[in-house]
Short mmCIF file of C-alpha atoms and ligand atoms in Angstrom, two decimals:
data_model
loop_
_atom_site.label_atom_id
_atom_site.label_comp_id
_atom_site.label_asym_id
_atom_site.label_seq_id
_atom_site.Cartn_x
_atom_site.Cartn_y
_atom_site.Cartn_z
CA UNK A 1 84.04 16.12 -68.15
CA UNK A 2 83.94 16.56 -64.69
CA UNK A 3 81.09 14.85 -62.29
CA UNK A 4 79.17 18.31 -62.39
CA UNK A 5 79.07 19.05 -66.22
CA UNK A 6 78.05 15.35 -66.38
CA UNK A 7 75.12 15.06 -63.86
CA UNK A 8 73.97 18.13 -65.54
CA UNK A 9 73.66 16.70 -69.29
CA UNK A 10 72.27 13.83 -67.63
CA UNK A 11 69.34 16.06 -65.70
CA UNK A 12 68.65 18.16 -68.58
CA UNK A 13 70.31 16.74 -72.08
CA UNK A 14 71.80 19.83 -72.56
CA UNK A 15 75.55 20.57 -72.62
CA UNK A 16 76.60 23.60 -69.78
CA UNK A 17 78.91 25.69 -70.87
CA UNK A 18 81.28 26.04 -68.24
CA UNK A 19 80.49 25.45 -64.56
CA UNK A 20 81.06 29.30 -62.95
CA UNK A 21 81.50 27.89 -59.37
CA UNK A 22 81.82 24.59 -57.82
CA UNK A 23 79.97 23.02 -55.36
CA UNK A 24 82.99 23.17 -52.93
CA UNK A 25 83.29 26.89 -53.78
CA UNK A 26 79.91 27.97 -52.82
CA UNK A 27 80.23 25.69 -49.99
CA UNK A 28 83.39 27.11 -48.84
CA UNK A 29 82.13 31.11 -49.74
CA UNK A 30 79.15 30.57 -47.97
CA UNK A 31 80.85 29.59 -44.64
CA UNK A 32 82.73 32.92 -44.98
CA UNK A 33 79.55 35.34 -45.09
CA UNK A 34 78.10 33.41 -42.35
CA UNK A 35 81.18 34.35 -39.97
CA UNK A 36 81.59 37.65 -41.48
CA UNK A 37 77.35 38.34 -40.84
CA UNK A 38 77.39 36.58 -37.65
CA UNK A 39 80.17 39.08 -36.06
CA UNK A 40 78.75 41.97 -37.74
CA UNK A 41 75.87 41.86 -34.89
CA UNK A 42 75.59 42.29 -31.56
CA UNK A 43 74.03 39.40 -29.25
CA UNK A 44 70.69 41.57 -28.75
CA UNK A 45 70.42 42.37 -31.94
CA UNK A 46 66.62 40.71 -33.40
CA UNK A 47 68.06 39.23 -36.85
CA UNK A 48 65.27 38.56 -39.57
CA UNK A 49 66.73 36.75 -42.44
CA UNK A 50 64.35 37.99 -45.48
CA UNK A 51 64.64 35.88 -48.63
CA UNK A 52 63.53 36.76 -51.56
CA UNK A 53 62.02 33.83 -53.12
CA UNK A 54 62.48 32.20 -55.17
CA UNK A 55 65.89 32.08 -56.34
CA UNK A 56 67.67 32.77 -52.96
CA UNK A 57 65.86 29.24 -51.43
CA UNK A 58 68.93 27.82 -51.71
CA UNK A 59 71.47 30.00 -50.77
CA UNK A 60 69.00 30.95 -47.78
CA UNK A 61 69.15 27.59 -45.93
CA UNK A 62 72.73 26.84 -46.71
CA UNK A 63 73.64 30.05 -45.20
CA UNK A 64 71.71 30.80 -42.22
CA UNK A 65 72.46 27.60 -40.95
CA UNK A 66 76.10 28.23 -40.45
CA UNK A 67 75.29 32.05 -38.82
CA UNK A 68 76.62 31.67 -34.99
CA UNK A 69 73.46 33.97 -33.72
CA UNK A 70 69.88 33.34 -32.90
CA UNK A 71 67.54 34.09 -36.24
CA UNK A 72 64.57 34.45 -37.20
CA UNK A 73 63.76 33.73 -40.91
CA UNK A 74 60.97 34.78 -42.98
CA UNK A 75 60.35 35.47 -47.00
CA UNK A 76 59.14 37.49 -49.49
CA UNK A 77 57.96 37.31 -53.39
CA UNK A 78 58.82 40.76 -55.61
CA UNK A 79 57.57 40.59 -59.02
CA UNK A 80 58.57 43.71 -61.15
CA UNK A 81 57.31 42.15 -64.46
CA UNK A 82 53.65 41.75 -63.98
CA UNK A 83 52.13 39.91 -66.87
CA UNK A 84 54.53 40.69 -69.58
CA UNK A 85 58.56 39.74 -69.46
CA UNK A 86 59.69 43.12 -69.79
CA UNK A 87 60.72 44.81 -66.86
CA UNK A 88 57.92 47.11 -66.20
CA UNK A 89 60.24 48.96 -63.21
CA UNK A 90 57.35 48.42 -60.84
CA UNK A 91 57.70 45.58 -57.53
CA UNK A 92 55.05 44.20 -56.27
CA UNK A 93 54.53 41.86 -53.57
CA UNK A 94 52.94 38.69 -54.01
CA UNK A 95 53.78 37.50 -50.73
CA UNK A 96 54.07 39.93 -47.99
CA UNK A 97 56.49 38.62 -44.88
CA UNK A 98 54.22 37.93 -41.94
CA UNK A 99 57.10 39.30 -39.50
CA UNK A 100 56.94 42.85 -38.39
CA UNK A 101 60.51 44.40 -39.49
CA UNK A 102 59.68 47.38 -37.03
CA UNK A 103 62.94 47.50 -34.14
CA UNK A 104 64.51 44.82 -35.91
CA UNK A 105 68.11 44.27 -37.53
CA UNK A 106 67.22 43.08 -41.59
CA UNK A 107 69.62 41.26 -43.78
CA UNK A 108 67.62 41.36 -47.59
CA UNK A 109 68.99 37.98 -48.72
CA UNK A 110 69.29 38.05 -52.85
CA UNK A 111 70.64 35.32 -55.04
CA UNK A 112 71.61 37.32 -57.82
CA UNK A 113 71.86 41.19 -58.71
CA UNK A 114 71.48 42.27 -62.50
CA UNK A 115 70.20 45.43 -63.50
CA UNK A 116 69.10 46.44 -60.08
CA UNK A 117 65.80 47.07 -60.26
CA UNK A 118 64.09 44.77 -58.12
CA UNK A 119 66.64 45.79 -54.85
CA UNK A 120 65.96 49.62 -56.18
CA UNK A 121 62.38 49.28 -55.55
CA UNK A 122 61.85 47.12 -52.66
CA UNK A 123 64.24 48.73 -50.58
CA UNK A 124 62.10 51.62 -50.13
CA UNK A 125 58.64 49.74 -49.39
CA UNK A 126 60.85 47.91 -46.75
CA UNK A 127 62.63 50.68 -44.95
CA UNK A 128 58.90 52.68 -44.35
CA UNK A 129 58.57 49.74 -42.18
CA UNK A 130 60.69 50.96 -40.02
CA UNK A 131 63.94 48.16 -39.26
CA UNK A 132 66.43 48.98 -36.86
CA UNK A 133 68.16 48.40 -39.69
CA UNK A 134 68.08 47.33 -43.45
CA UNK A 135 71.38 45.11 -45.23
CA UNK A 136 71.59 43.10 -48.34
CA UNK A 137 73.28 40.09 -49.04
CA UNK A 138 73.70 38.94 -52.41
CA UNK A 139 75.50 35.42 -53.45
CA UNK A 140 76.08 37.19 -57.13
CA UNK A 141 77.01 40.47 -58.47
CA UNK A 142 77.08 41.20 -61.89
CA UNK A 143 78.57 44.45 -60.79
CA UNK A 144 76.12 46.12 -63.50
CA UNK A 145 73.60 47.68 -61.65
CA UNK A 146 73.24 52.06 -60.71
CA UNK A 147 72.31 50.92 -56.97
CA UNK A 148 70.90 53.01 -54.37
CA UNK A 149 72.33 50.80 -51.76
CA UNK A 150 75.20 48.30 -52.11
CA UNK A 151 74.96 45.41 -50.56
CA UNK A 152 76.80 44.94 -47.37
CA UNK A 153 77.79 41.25 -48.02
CA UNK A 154 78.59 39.57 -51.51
CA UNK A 155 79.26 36.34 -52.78
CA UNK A 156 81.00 36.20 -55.90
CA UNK A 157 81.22 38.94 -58.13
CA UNK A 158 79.87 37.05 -61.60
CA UNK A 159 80.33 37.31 -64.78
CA UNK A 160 77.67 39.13 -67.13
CA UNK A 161 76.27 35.35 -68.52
CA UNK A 162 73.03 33.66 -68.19
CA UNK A 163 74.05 31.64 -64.84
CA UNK A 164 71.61 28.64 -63.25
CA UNK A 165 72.03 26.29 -60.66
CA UNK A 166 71.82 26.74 -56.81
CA UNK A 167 68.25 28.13 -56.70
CA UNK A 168 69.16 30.56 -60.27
CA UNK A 169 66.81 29.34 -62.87
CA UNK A 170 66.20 29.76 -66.91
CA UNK A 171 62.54 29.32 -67.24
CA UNK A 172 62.12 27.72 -63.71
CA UNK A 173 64.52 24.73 -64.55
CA UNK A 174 67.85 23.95 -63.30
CA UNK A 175 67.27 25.65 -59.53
CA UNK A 176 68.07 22.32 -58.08
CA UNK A 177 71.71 21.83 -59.60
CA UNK A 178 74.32 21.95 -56.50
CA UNK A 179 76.71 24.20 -58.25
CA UNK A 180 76.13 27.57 -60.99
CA UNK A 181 76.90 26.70 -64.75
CA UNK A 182 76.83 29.44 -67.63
CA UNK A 183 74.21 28.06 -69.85
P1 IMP B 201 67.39 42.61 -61.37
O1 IMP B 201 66.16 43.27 -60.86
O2 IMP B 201 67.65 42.87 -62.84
O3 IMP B 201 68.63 42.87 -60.52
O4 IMP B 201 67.08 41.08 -61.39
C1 IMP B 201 67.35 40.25 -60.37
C2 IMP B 201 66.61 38.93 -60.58
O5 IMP B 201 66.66 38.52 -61.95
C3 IMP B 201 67.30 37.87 -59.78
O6 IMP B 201 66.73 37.77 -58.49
C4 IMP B 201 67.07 36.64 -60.62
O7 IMP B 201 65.86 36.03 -60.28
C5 IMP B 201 67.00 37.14 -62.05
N1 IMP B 201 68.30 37.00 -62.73
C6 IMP B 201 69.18 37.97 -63.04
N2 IMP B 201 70.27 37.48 -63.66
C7 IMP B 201 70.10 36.13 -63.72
C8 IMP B 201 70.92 35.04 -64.22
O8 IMP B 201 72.04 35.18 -64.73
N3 IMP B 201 70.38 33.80 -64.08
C9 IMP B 201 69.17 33.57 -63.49
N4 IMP B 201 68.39 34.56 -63.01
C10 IMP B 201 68.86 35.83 -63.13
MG1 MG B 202 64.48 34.26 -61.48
#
């Protein structure tokens, strides 16, 4: 058992299935997209980094700490199941970012991307507000989804299993596990 599989029967009492990626691997992935977002702009570009909360917390700070370009950083809350746990395919905002996206350059940071439908709706509500412009980066891609817009930078493409662990949750638990098991 490796230190990862056994901190997380430890935490939880239940046995993981298979860790999906390390914590060196996210570490080491993460780094990447930083460089590959931070050359992707030019030096007066306005960034806003826009996470969606709550599963991209995570991901969020590891990454925008290693972009080489001055940020700003704000979030948002989508909900597209209103009371009931069906998908009801409508987003709404429970918590509006306070920064103005008008004139400035966007990056929609997601944790994971399933069926599609929460990146399907928002991006709409967020483009009216008029960005200079609008990209998504995603840490996973179950590489499932009909999209109307890929994102520009990816992770990992994942496999089609429940995954928690670094900010992904299964009934709010697990978000706080350093690495992404397969429950
Ligand atoms: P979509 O609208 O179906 O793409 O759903 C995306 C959201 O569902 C993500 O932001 C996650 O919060 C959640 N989600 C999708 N797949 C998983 C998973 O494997 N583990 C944990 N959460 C997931
Ligand atoms: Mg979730």
């Amino acid at each position: 058992m490796s230190r990862d599989t056994e901190l997380f029967s430890k935490q939880t009492g239940r046995q993981l299935s298979r860790i999906v990626y390390s914590r060196e691997e996210i570490r080491r992935r993460v780094v990447d997209m930083a460089l590959e977002i931070s050359e992707a702009y030019d030096s007066e570009d306005e960034i806003l980094v826009l996470g969606l909360l709550k599963g991209s917390f995570i991901f969020l700070a590891d990454l925008v700490r290693e972009i080489q370009h001055p940020l700003q950083v704000d979030f948002l809350v989508a909900s597209s199941y209103g009371n009931s746990t069906r998908t009801s395919g409508e987003v709404r905002l429970l918590y509006d970012p306070e920064a103005s996206l008008s004139g400035r350059s966007v990056i929609l940071v997601e944790d994971i991307i399933d069926s599609g439908t929460t990146l399907n709706r928002l991006m709409p509500l967020l483009e009216a507000r008029g960005p200079r412009s609008l990209e998504i980066c995603a840490l996973l891609h179950k590489r499932v989804a009909v999209l109307d817009r890929e994102p520009r930078w990816v992770g990992f493409d994942a496999p089609q299993e429940f995954l928690v662990g670094y900010g992904l949750d299964y009934s709010e638990n697990f978000r706080h596990l350093p690495f992404i098991g397969s429950l």
